[in-house]
Coordinates of C-alpha atoms in Angstrom, one line a residue:
Chain A
M29 CA -10.0 -30.4 -22.7
I30 CA -12.6 -27.9 -24.0
V31 CA -13.7 -28.6 -27.5
D32 CA -16.4 -26.1 -27.8
L33 CA -15.4 -22.8 -26.2
Q34 CA -18.7 -21.0 -26.9
R35 CA -20.8 -23.7 -25.3
F36 CA -18.3 -23.8 -22.4
L37 CA -18.6 -20.1 -21.9
A38 CA -22.4 -20.2 -22.1
N39 CA -22.6 -23.0 -19.5
E40 CA -20.1 -21.6 -17.0
R41 CA -20.8 -17.9 -17.3
P42 CA -23.7 -18.0 -14.7
V43 CA -21.4 -19.7 -12.2
W44 CA -18.8 -17.0 -12.6
S45 CA -21.4 -14.2 -12.4
E46 CA -22.8 -15.7 -9.2
L47 CA -19.3 -15.9 -7.7
E48 CA -18.5 -12.4 -8.8
G49 CA -21.8 -11.2 -7.2
M50 CA -20.9 -12.8 -3.9
L51 CA -17.4 -11.4 -4.0
D52 CA -18.7 -7.9 -4.7
Q53 CA -21.1 -8.2 -1.7
L54 CA -18.3 -9.4 0.6
E55 CA -16.1 -6.6 -0.5
R56 CA -18.8 -4.0 -0.1
E57 CA -19.7 -5.2 3.4
P58 CA -16.5 -6.6 5.0
G59 CA -18.3 -7.3 8.3
V60 CA -21.0 -9.5 6.8
R61 CA -21.0 -13.2 8.0
M62 CA -22.2 -15.9 5.7
S63 CA -24.5 -18.6 6.8
L64 CA -23.3 -22.2 6.5
E65 CA -25.3 -22.7 3.2
Q66 CA -23.9 -19.5 1.7
A67 CA -20.3 -20.4 2.7
Q68 CA -20.8 -23.9 1.2
R69 CA -22.2 -22.3 -2.0
F70 CA -19.3 -19.8 -2.1
H71 CA -16.8 -22.6 -1.7
C72 CA -18.5 -24.7 -4.4
L73 CA -18.5 -21.7 -6.8
F74 CA -14.8 -21.1 -6.1
E75 CA -13.9 -24.7 -6.8
R76 CA -15.9 -24.8 -10.0
T77 CA -14.4 -21.6 -11.3
A78 CA -11.0 -22.9 -10.3
A79 CA -11.7 -26.0 -12.3
D80 CA -12.8 -24.0 -15.3
L81 CA -9.6 -22.0 -15.1
A82 CA -7.6 -25.3 -15.0
K83 CA -9.5 -26.4 -18.2
L84 CA -8.9 -23.1 -20.0
R85 CA -5.2 -23.3 -19.1
T86 CA -4.8 -26.7 -20.9
F87 CA -6.3 -25.5 -24.1
S88 CA -5.5 -22.7 -26.5
S89 CA -8.1 -20.4 -25.3
E90 CA -8.9 -16.8 -25.4
P91 CA -6.4 -15.1 -23.1
E92 CA -8.7 -12.4 -21.9
T93 CA -11.2 -14.9 -20.5
R94 CA -8.4 -16.8 -18.8
R95 CA -7.2 -13.6 -17.2
Y96 CA -10.7 -12.8 -16.1
L97 CA -11.0 -16.2 -14.5
E98 CA -7.6 -15.9 -12.8
H99 CA -8.7 -12.6 -11.4
L100 CA -11.9 -14.1 -10.1
V101 CA -10.2 -17.1 -8.6
A102 CA -7.6 -14.8 -7.0
R103 CA -10.3 -12.7 -5.3
A104 CA -12.2 -15.7 -4.0
Y105 CA -8.9 -17.3 -2.8
G106 CA -8.2 -14.1 -0.8
E107 CA -11.6 -14.3 0.9
I108 CA -11.4 -18.1 1.6
H109 CA -7.8 -18.3 2.8
E110 CA -7.5 -15.0 4.8
T111 CA -7.0 -16.0 8.4
R112 CA -5.9 -12.6 9.8
D113 CA -8.3 -10.8 12.1
R114 CA -10.8 -8.7 10.2
H115 CA -14.2 -9.0 11.7
R116 CA -13.5 -7.1 14.9
G117 CA -14.6 -3.5 14.4
F118 CA -12.2 -0.7 15.2
R119 CA -12.6 0.4 18.8
P120 CA -10.8 3.7 19.3
L121 CA -10.7 3.6 23.1
H122 CA -9.4 0.1 23.2
W123 CA -6.9 0.8 20.6
F124 CA -5.6 3.9 22.5
F125 CA -5.6 2.5 26.0
A126 CA -4.6 -1.1 25.2
T127 CA -3.3 -1.8 21.8
L128 CA -0.9 1.2 21.5
P129 CA 0.8 0.8 24.9
Q130 CA 1.0 -3.0 24.5
T131 CA 2.6 -2.6 21.1
F132 CA 5.1 -0.1 22.5
R133 CA 6.1 -2.5 25.2
R134 CA 6.4 -5.4 22.8
H135 CA 9.2 -3.5 21.0
L136 CA 11.0 -2.1 24.0
R137 CA 14.4 -3.0 22.6
A138 CA 13.8 -0.9 19.5
F139 CA 12.7 2.0 21.7
A140 CA 15.9 1.6 23.8
M141 CA 17.9 1.7 20.6
S142 CA 16.1 4.9 19.5
L143 CA 16.7 6.5 22.8
T144 CA 20.4 5.4 22.8
V145 CA 21.0 6.9 19.3
T146 CA 19.3 10.2 20.3
V147 CA 21.2 10.4 23.6
A148 CA 24.5 9.8 21.7
G149 CA 23.6 12.6 19.4
C150 CA 22.8 14.9 22.4
L151 CA 26.1 14.1 23.9
L152 CA 28.0 14.8 20.7
G153 CA 26.0 18.0 20.0
G154 CA 26.5 19.3 23.6
L155 CA 30.2 18.4 23.7
A156 CA 30.8 20.0 20.3
L157 CA 29.2 23.2 21.3
A158 CA 31.0 23.2 24.7
L159 CA 34.3 22.7 23.0
D160 CA 33.7 25.1 20.1
P161 CA 30.9 27.7 20.7
E162 CA 31.7 29.1 17.2
A163 CA 30.2 26.0 15.7
K164 CA 26.7 27.1 16.8
P165 CA 25.5 28.0 13.2
V166 CA 26.7 24.6 12.0
L167 CA 25.2 22.6 14.8
M168 CA 21.9 24.5 15.0
P169 CA 21.3 26.0 11.6
F170 CA 18.0 27.7 12.6
P171 CA 17.8 31.5 12.7
H172 CA 15.8 31.6 16.0
L173 CA 18.5 29.6 17.8
Q174 CA 21.4 31.8 16.8
Q175 CA 20.6 34.6 19.3
D176 CA 22.5 34.8 22.6
P177 CA 20.3 32.8 25.1
A178 CA 20.5 35.5 27.9
Q179 CA 19.5 38.2 25.4
R180 CA 16.6 36.1 24.1
V181 CA 15.3 35.4 27.7
A182 CA 15.5 39.1 28.5
Q183 CA 13.5 40.0 25.3
E184 CA 10.9 37.3 26.0
E185 CA 10.4 38.4 29.6
Q186 CA 10.1 42.0 28.8
A187 CA 7.8 41.6 25.9
T188 CA 4.5 43.4 26.4
A189 CA 2.7 42.3 23.3
D190 CA 1.7 38.8 22.4
R191 CA 3.8 38.0 19.3
L192 CA 1.7 35.0 18.5
A193 CA -1.6 36.9 18.7
G194 CA -3.9 35.6 15.9
A195 CA -1.3 33.2 14.7
K196 CA -1.4 30.5 17.4
T197 CA -3.7 28.2 15.4
T198 CA -1.6 28.5 12.3
F199 CA 1.6 27.9 14.3
S200 CA 0.0 24.9 16.0
A201 CA -1.1 23.4 12.6
F202 CA 2.4 24.0 11.2
L203 CA 4.0 22.2 14.1
M204 CA 1.7 19.3 14.0
T205 CA 2.1 18.7 10.3
H206 CA 5.9 19.3 10.2
N207 CA 6.7 17.1 13.2
T208 CA 4.4 14.3 11.8
K209 CA 6.2 14.5 8.5
V210 CA 9.5 14.2 10.2
S211 CA 8.3 11.2 12.2
I212 CA 6.9 9.4 9.2
L213 CA 10.2 10.0 7.4
T214 CA 12.1 8.6 10.4
L215 CA 9.9 5.5 10.3
A216 CA 10.1 5.2 6.5
L217 CA 13.9 5.4 6.5
G218 CA 13.8 2.1 8.4
M219 CA 13.7 0.6 4.9
S220 CA 17.4 1.7 4.5
W221 CA 18.2 -1.1 7.0
G222 CA 17.8 1.5 9.7
V223 CA 20.7 3.7 8.6
G224 CA 18.4 6.6 7.7
T225 CA 16.5 6.3 11.0
V226 CA 19.8 6.4 12.9
L227 CA 20.8 9.5 11.0
M228 CA 17.5 11.3 11.7
L229 CA 17.5 10.5 15.4
F230 CA 21.2 11.3 15.8
Y231 CA 20.8 14.7 14.1
N232 CA 17.8 15.5 16.3
G233 CA 19.9 14.5 19.3
V234 CA 22.8 16.8 18.1
I235 CA 20.4 19.8 17.9
L236 CA 18.8 19.0 21.2
G237 CA 22.2 18.6 23.0
A238 CA 23.6 21.8 21.4
V239 CA 20.6 23.9 22.4
T240 CA 20.7 22.5 26.0
V241 CA 24.4 23.2 26.4
D242 CA 23.9 26.7 24.9
Y243 CA 21.2 27.7 27.4
V244 CA 22.7 25.9 30.4
A245 CA 26.1 27.5 29.8
A246 CA 24.4 30.9 29.6
G247 CA 22.7 30.3 33.0
Q248 CA 19.3 29.9 31.5
A249 CA 18.5 26.3 32.5
R250 CA 15.2 27.3 34.2
F251 CA 14.0 29.2 31.1
L252 CA 15.1 26.2 28.9
L253 CA 13.1 23.8 31.0
G254 CA 10.1 26.1 31.1
W255 CA 10.3 26.6 27.3
L256 CA 11.0 23.0 26.2
L257 CA 9.4 20.7 28.8
P258 CA 5.7 21.4 28.2
H259 CA 5.7 20.3 24.6
G260 CA 9.0 18.4 24.6
A261 CA 7.8 16.0 27.2
I262 CA 5.4 14.6 24.6
E263 CA 7.2 15.6 21.3
I264 CA 10.6 14.1 22.0
P265 CA 9.1 10.7 23.1
A266 CA 6.9 10.8 20.0
I267 CA 10.0 11.2 17.8
L268 CA 11.6 8.4 19.7
I269 CA 8.6 6.2 19.1
A270 CA 8.8 7.0 15.4
G271 CA 12.4 5.9 15.6
Q272 CA 11.3 2.8 17.4
A273 CA 8.9 2.0 14.5
G274 CA 11.7 2.6 12.0
F275 CA 13.9 0.2 13.9
V276 CA 11.1 -2.4 14.1
L277 CA 10.9 -2.1 10.3
A278 CA 14.7 -2.3 9.9
S279 CA 14.9 -5.3 12.2
A280 CA 12.3 -7.2 10.2
L281 CA 14.1 -6.3 7.0
I282 CA 17.5 -7.5 8.3
G283 CA 16.0 -10.5 10.0
W284 CA 18.9 -11.1 12.3
G285 CA 18.5 -14.4 14.2
S286 CA 15.2 -15.2 12.4
R287 CA 14.8 -18.1 9.9
R288 CA 11.5 -16.8 8.6
P289 CA 11.4 -15.4 5.1
L290 CA 11.5 -11.6 4.6
T291 CA 7.8 -11.4 3.6
A292 CA 6.7 -13.2 6.7
R293 CA 8.9 -11.0 8.9
L294 CA 7.5 -7.8 7.4
R295 CA 4.0 -9.2 7.6
Q296 CA 4.4 -9.9 11.3
V297 CA 5.4 -6.4 12.2
S298 CA 3.4 -4.2 9.8
G299 CA 0.4 -4.0 12.1
D300 CA 2.6 -2.9 15.0
I301 CA 4.4 -0.2 12.9
V302 CA 1.0 1.3 11.9
T303 CA -0.1 1.3 15.5
L304 CA 3.0 3.0 16.6
I305 CA 2.9 5.7 13.9
F306 CA -0.7 6.5 14.6
G307 CA 0.2 6.8 18.3
V308 CA 3.0 9.2 17.3
A309 CA 0.6 11.3 15.2
L310 CA -1.8 11.7 18.2
L311 CA 1.0 12.6 20.6
L312 CA 2.3 15.2 18.1
V313 CA -1.2 16.8 17.8
W314 CA -1.2 17.3 21.5
A315 CA 2.4 18.6 21.5
G316 CA 1.6 21.0 18.7
F317 CA -1.3 22.6 20.7
V318 CA 0.9 22.9 23.8
E319 CA 3.8 24.4 22.0
A320 CA 1.7 27.0 20.3
F321 CA -0.6 27.9 23.1
L322 CA 1.6 27.4 26.2
S323 CA 5.4 26.9 25.6
Q324 CA 5.9 30.3 23.9
Y325 CA 4.6 32.2 26.9
H326 CA 7.2 32.9 29.7
E327 CA 7.4 34.8 33.0
P328 CA 5.8 37.0 34.0
V329 CA 2.8 35.7 31.9
I330 CA 3.2 32.1 33.1
P331 CA 5.6 31.2 35.9
Y332 CA 8.4 28.8 34.9
T333 CA 7.6 26.6 37.9
A334 CA 4.1 26.0 36.6
K335 CA 5.3 25.2 33.1
I336 CA 8.0 22.9 34.4
A337 CA 5.5 21.2 36.7
F338 CA 3.1 20.8 33.8
G339 CA 5.8 19.3 31.6
A340 CA 6.9 16.9 34.4
L341 CA 3.3 15.9 34.9
E342 CA 2.9 15.1 31.2
L343 CA 6.1 13.1 31.1
A344 CA 5.1 11.1 34.2
A345 CA 1.6 10.5 32.7
L346 CA 3.0 9.4 29.4
T347 CA 5.5 7.1 31.1
L348 CA 2.8 5.6 33.2
F349 CA 0.5 5.2 30.2
L350 CA 3.1 3.5 28.1
A351 CA 4.3 1.3 30.9
R352 CA 1.1 0.2 32.5
S353 CA -1.9 0.9 30.3
G354 CA -3.6 -2.0 28.7
G355 CA -2.9 -4.3 31.6
T356 CA 0.1 -6.5 32.2
R357 CA -1.7 -9.8 32.1
R358 CA 0.1 -12.2 29.8
G359 CA -3.1 -13.4 28.2
R360 CA -4.1 -10.0 27.0
D361 CA -0.7 -9.3 25.5
E362 CA -0.6 -12.7 23.8
E363 CA -4.1 -12.2 22.4
T364 CA -2.9 -9.1 20.7
A365 CA 0.4 -10.8 19.6
S366 CA -1.7 -13.6 18.1
S367 CA -3.9 -11.2 16.2
I368 CA -0.9 -9.3 14.7
N369 CA 0.8 -12.5 13.8
G370 CA -2.0 -13.1 11.3
G371 CA -3.7 -15.7 13.5
V372 CA -0.5 -17.6 14.4
P373 CA -0.8 -18.3 18.2
A374 CA 1.8 -16.9 20.6
K375 CA 4.4 -19.2 22.0
S376 CA 2.7 -20.2 25.2
E377 CA -0.6 -20.8 23.4
R378 CA 1.2 -23.2 21.1
A379 CA 2.8 -24.9 24.0
S380 CA -0.5 -25.3 25.9
A381 CA -2.1 -26.7 22.7
Chain B
M26 CA 12.9 -6.1 -16.5
N27 CA 11.7 -9.2 -14.6
S28 CA 8.7 -11.4 -15.1
P29 CA 5.5 -9.3 -15.4
S30 CA 3.2 -11.7 -13.6
L31 CA 2.8 -13.0 -10.1
E32 CA 2.2 -16.8 -9.9
I33 CA 0.3 -18.1 -7.0
R34 CA -0.3 -21.8 -6.2
T35 CA -3.1 -22.4 -3.7
P36 CA -3.0 -25.2 -1.1
E37 CA -5.6 -27.0 -3.3
G38 CA -3.1 -27.0 -6.2
I39 CA -4.8 -24.3 -8.2
C40 CA -2.4 -22.1 -10.1
F41 CA -3.3 -18.6 -11.2
S42 CA -1.3 -15.6 -12.2
Q43 CA -1.9 -11.9 -11.9
M44 CA -0.4 -9.5 -14.4
L45 CA 1.9 -7.1 -12.6
A46 CA 1.9 -3.4 -13.4
G47 CA 5.3 -2.0 -14.3
P48 CA 6.7 1.3 -13.3
I49 CA 5.5 3.2 -16.3
A50 CA 1.8 2.3 -15.9
R51 CA 2.1 3.1 -12.2
F52 CA 3.7 6.4 -12.9
L53 CA 0.8 7.3 -15.2
A54 CA -1.7 6.3 -12.5
W55 CA 0.2 8.4 -10.0
S56 CA 0.2 11.4 -12.4
L57 CA -3.6 11.2 -12.5
D58 CA -3.7 10.9 -8.7
L59 CA -1.4 13.9 -8.4
F60 CA -3.9 15.9 -10.5
C61 CA -6.8 14.7 -8.3
I62 CA -4.8 15.8 -5.2
L63 CA -4.1 19.2 -6.7
V64 CA -7.8 19.6 -7.4
L65 CA -8.7 18.7 -3.8
L66 CA -6.1 21.1 -2.5
T67 CA -7.5 23.9 -4.6
L68 CA -10.9 23.2 -3.2
V69 CA -9.6 23.3 0.3
S70 CA -7.8 26.5 -0.3
Y71 CA -11.0 28.1 -1.7
L72 CA -12.8 26.9 1.4
A73 CA -10.1 28.4 3.6
L74 CA -10.5 31.7 1.7
L75 CA -14.1 31.8 2.8
L76 CA -12.9 31.4 6.4
I77 CA -10.5 34.3 6.2
F78 CA -13.4 36.7 6.9
V79 CA -14.2 34.7 10.1
S80 CA -10.6 34.1 11.3
P81 CA -7.5 34.5 9.1
G82 CA -5.5 32.3 11.5
L83 CA -8.0 29.5 11.3
A84 CA -8.1 29.8 7.5
V85 CA -4.3 29.4 7.2
A86 CA -4.4 26.5 9.7
L87 CA -7.1 24.8 7.7
N88 CA -5.1 25.2 4.6
T89 CA -2.0 23.7 6.2
L90 CA -3.8 20.8 7.8
G91 CA -5.8 20.2 4.6
Y92 CA -2.6 20.0 2.5
F93 CA -1.1 17.5 4.9
V94 CA -4.2 15.3 5.4
I95 CA -5.0 15.2 1.6
S96 CA -1.5 14.6 0.4
I97 CA -1.0 11.7 2.9
G98 CA -4.6 10.5 3.3
Y99 CA -5.7 10.4 -0.4
G100 CA -4.0 7.2 -1.2
I101 CA -4.9 5.5 2.2
V102 CA -8.6 6.4 2.0
C103 CA -9.0 5.6 -1.7
E104 CA -7.1 2.3 -1.5
W105 CA -9.0 1.2 1.6
F106 CA -12.5 2.1 0.5
W107 CA -12.0 1.1 -3.2
R108 CA -10.2 -2.1 -2.3
G109 CA -6.7 -1.2 -3.6
Q110 CA -7.6 1.4 -6.2
T111 CA -7.2 5.2 -6.4
L112 CA -8.8 7.3 -9.1
G113 CA -5.7 7.1 -11.2
K114 CA -5.4 3.3 -10.7
R115 CA -9.1 2.9 -11.7
V116 CA -8.5 4.8 -14.9
C117 CA -5.4 2.8 -15.7
R118 CA -7.1 -0.4 -14.5
L119 CA -4.6 -1.2 -11.8
R120 CA -5.2 -2.5 -8.3
V121 CA -3.1 -3.0 -5.2
V122 CA -3.4 -6.5 -3.8
D123 CA -1.8 -8.6 -1.2
A124 CA 1.5 -10.2 -2.5
E125 CA 0.3 -13.6 -1.4
G126 CA -3.1 -13.4 -2.9
L127 CA -4.8 -12.8 0.5
R128 CA -7.2 -10.0 1.4
L129 CA -5.7 -6.5 1.6
Q130 CA -5.4 -5.3 5.2
F131 CA -5.7 -1.8 6.4
H132 CA -2.2 -1.7 7.8
Q133 CA -0.8 -2.8 4.5
V134 CA -2.5 0.1 2.8
V135 CA -1.2 2.5 5.4
I136 CA 2.4 1.3 5.3
R137 CA 2.7 1.3 1.5
N138 CA 1.4 4.9 1.5
L139 CA 3.5 6.2 4.3
L140 CA 6.6 4.8 2.7
R141 CA 6.0 7.1 -0.3
F142 CA 8.1 9.5 1.8
V143 CA 11.2 7.4 0.9
D144 CA 10.0 6.1 -2.5
A145 CA 9.5 9.7 -3.7
L146 CA 13.1 10.7 -2.9
P147 CA 14.8 12.6 -4.3
L148 CA 12.3 13.7 -6.9
L149 CA 9.3 12.2 -8.8
Y150 CA 9.5 8.7 -7.2
F151 CA 13.0 8.1 -8.4
V152 CA 13.9 5.6 -5.6
G153 CA 10.5 3.9 -5.9
G154 CA 10.8 3.7 -9.7
V155 CA 14.3 2.2 -9.6
V156 CA 13.4 -0.4 -6.9
C157 CA 10.2 -1.3 -8.9
W158 CA 12.2 -1.7 -12.1
F159 CA 14.6 -4.2 -10.6
S160 CA 12.1 -5.9 -8.2
P161 CA 11.0 -9.4 -9.3
K162 CA 7.4 -8.5 -8.4
C163 CA 7.6 -4.8 -9.6
Q164 CA 7.4 -3.6 -6.0
R165 CA 8.5 -0.2 -4.7
L166 CA 9.8 0.0 -1.1
G167 CA 6.3 0.7 0.2
D168 CA 5.0 -2.5 -1.5
I169 CA 7.9 -4.5 -0.1
A170 CA 7.3 -3.2 3.5
G171 CA 3.5 -3.6 3.2
G172 CA 3.6 -7.0 1.4
T173 CA 1.6 -5.7 -1.5
V174 CA 1.8 -5.7 -5.3
V175 CA 0.1 -3.7 -8.0
I176 CA -1.6 -5.7 -10.6
R177 CA -3.4 -5.0 -13.9
H178 CA -7.2 -5.4 -13.4
P179 CA -8.6 -7.3 -16.4
R180 CA -12.0 -6.9 -17.9
L181 CA -14.0 -9.8 -19.3
L182 CA -14.0 -9.8 -23.0
E183 CA -15.8 -12.8 -24.3
P184 CA -14.5 -13.7 -27.8
D185 CA -17.1 -13.0 -30.5
L186 CA -16.4 -16.1 -32.5
D187 CA -19.7 -16.1 -34.6
Q188 CA -18.3 -13.5 -37.0
V189 CA -15.0 -15.3 -37.6
L190 CA -15.8 -19.0 -37.6
P191 CA -16.4 -20.7 -41.0
G192 CA -20.1 -21.1 -41.7
K193 CA -20.5 -24.5 -43.2
F194 CA -17.6 -26.6 -44.3
N195 CA -14.2 -26.8 -42.6
S196 CA -11.9 -29.0 -44.6
L197 CA -9.5 -29.5 -41.7
R198 CA -12.2 -31.4 -39.8
Q199 CA -11.8 -34.2 -42.3
Y200 CA -8.7 -35.1 -40.4
P201 CA -9.6 -35.3 -36.7
H202 CA -6.2 -36.7 -35.6
L203 CA -4.4 -33.8 -37.3
A204 CA -7.0 -31.3 -35.9
A205 CA -6.3 -32.7 -32.4
R206 CA -2.5 -32.3 -33.0
L207 CA -3.2 -28.7 -34.0
R208 CA -5.1 -28.0 -30.8
Q209 CA -2.3 -29.4 -28.8
G210 CA 0.4 -27.5 -30.6
V211 CA -1.0 -24.0 -30.6
S212 CA -0.4 -21.8 -27.6
P213 CA -3.1 -19.4 -26.2
A214 CA -1.2 -16.4 -27.5
E215 CA -1.1 -17.9 -31.1
A216 CA -4.8 -18.7 -31.0
A217 CA -5.6 -15.2 -29.8
L218 CA -3.4 -13.7 -32.5
A219 CA -5.4 -15.6 -35.2
V220 CA -8.8 -14.6 -33.7
Q221 CA -7.7 -10.9 -33.5
A222 CA -6.4 -11.0 -37.1
L223 CA -9.9 -12.2 -38.2
L224 CA -11.8 -9.8 -36.0
R225 CA -9.8 -6.8 -37.4
R226 CA -9.5 -8.0 -41.0
D227 CA -11.6 -5.1 -42.3
H228 CA -9.3 -2.5 -40.8
F229 CA -6.3 -3.5 -42.8
Q230 CA -5.1 -2.2 -46.1
P231 CA -5.8 -4.9 -48.8
E232 CA -2.0 -5.6 -49.3
A233 CA -1.3 -5.7 -45.6
R234 CA -4.3 -8.0 -45.1
V235 CA -3.0 -10.4 -47.8
A236 CA 0.5 -10.3 -46.4
L237 CA -0.6 -10.8 -42.8
F238 CA -2.8 -13.8 -43.5
A239 CA -0.2 -15.3 -45.7
E240 CA 2.3 -15.1 -42.8
L241 CA -0.2 -16.5 -40.3
A242 CA -1.2 -19.3 -42.6
A243 CA 2.5 -20.3 -43.2
H244 CA 3.0 -20.3 -39.4
F245 CA 0.1 -22.5 -38.7
K246 CA 0.9 -24.8 -41.6
S247 CA 4.3 -25.3 -40.1
K248 CA 2.7 -26.5 -36.9
V249 CA 0.7 -29.4 -38.5
D250 CA 1.1 -30.6 -42.1
F251 CA -2.5 -31.2 -43.4
P252 CA -2.7 -33.2 -46.7
P253 CA -3.0 -31.1 -49.9
E254 CA -6.7 -32.1 -50.4
A255 CA -7.5 -30.1 -47.2
T256 CA -5.5 -27.0 -48.1
D257 CA -5.4 -26.7 -51.8
G258 CA -7.6 -24.0 -53.3
I259 CA -8.2 -22.4 -50.0
A260 CA -7.2 -18.7 -49.5
D261 CA -4.9 -18.0 -46.6
E262 CA -7.6 -16.1 -44.8
Q263 CA -10.0 -19.0 -45.1
Y264 CA -7.3 -21.3 -43.9
I265 CA -7.0 -19.2 -40.7
R266 CA -10.8 -19.3 -40.3
N267 CA -10.6 -23.1 -40.5
V268 CA -7.8 -23.2 -38.0
V269 CA -9.7 -21.0 -35.5
G270 CA -12.7 -23.2 -36.1
V271 CA -10.7 -26.2 -35.1
L272 CA -9.3 -24.5 -32.1
Y273 CA -12.4 -23.0 -30.7
S274 CA -15.4 -25.0 -31.7
E275 CA -16.5 -28.6 -31.9
H276 CA -18.9 -28.2 -34.8

């Protein structure tokens, strides 16, 4: 019990100030490593401040001081008990060539689901347009897709002036930002237990399927491939990966087959979700450039064969990258899994321990 | 509305609570942030205007990218570099922290900011506000996904007891057993109320001051019944001074 609050404050205030100073320094320089003496002093200050807080709680004290101490103890607690990886600096190349593909592979089932939903949408969109061509304005409510494909191809191939002259950078920036926003929304809708993500992917699939059937039925399959493949080879997988991230989030939210609490499940996947969405953003930046600077140019400016070959090459490279990059050694994967699990070792590590 | 504080019990058995920020305070902070974002966007658009003479296409592209990067990146950058605070949160004294009291991680900051896309639906953070209102920890969807909460960030205000404590004689101290009982029976909030009433006594109208201290004295007298020798002839305000003296100081 404290019987003289003023004397108590006067005695203890230097301790709190010292702890606050150390906390400020730690927060300013997250990479700094304390020496053994500093760590012991830090722990001692934390324990003393925590004890002060306990004393204040048992007596009718000034609530503001108690709140201040609670805040101080909370900050120190966070520093002392944090076990998740924080000291490794961010290495962009390692992140891109190892972390991103490893994370993608770790959630292959979510990607398969994303792909399945999109393909189902494609089938429905294609079938609907094949059965009822009059439904085109409903299935593809975009003015530039309402034109007859053969007529459009003829116009594009006969065009003498560059219709994107001076506007390619703007168009590219628009595509990047728009597609990234759609991807983030697809991910964020995972919080609707995945229902929103399914709807977004399915609707994308419906449009893609309807466009494909429209052009193929008009005998313009070669033009379609030359038009879509250079950017679509990257853009469509990017949207699928955003859907994958949405399903990872939804899966953690639902927690099917897991006995861990909701917060632990979400904590486990949050690092992976961020990795996936940053990967998606990078892919979409590339796709935006390609769509603005290459996809909109057709024969005779650029031969379709060259565009199709470029798109196929991109798709092959992306597949290879996602499937193989970052190595396949179990140890490396498990190291990453351990770090994203907040320091909890992977299964085999626990077994060997 | 649910409990406004987050209780954390550490493995060492230490309990502490953090005051959670409700949807209204958060909305105010967001309004300030929105203003900051609009100012930044205006600056970028002026910068883009300068580029128009070099390349009109580049100027529009810069504007588009600037709008996108600022609207999404503002929260992420501020909360990461200012440890859970944006400008609006700083002004409103709010802070984003880990829901389990641990250190805030970068991916938590990113997730809670990306999920604004859903929280902001359909307009003015309606979804986020409703979820926050009903959530036990006042979390919007982004906070739930990121494992974060928004707390009020207190400032140390040391009580200035010199100007309220009785100078020389405190009649209640004549009865140490009753004084101890008083200390035991008074809650922190009641003690703070008495201190605040004394600190602000000169700001009240005379009638209000008399009425307030009469009410407070009656309340504290109901807690512990001191003998008439200790309380007779003492004004209500002096009685409250004596009570505060017993609660806060040994001498």
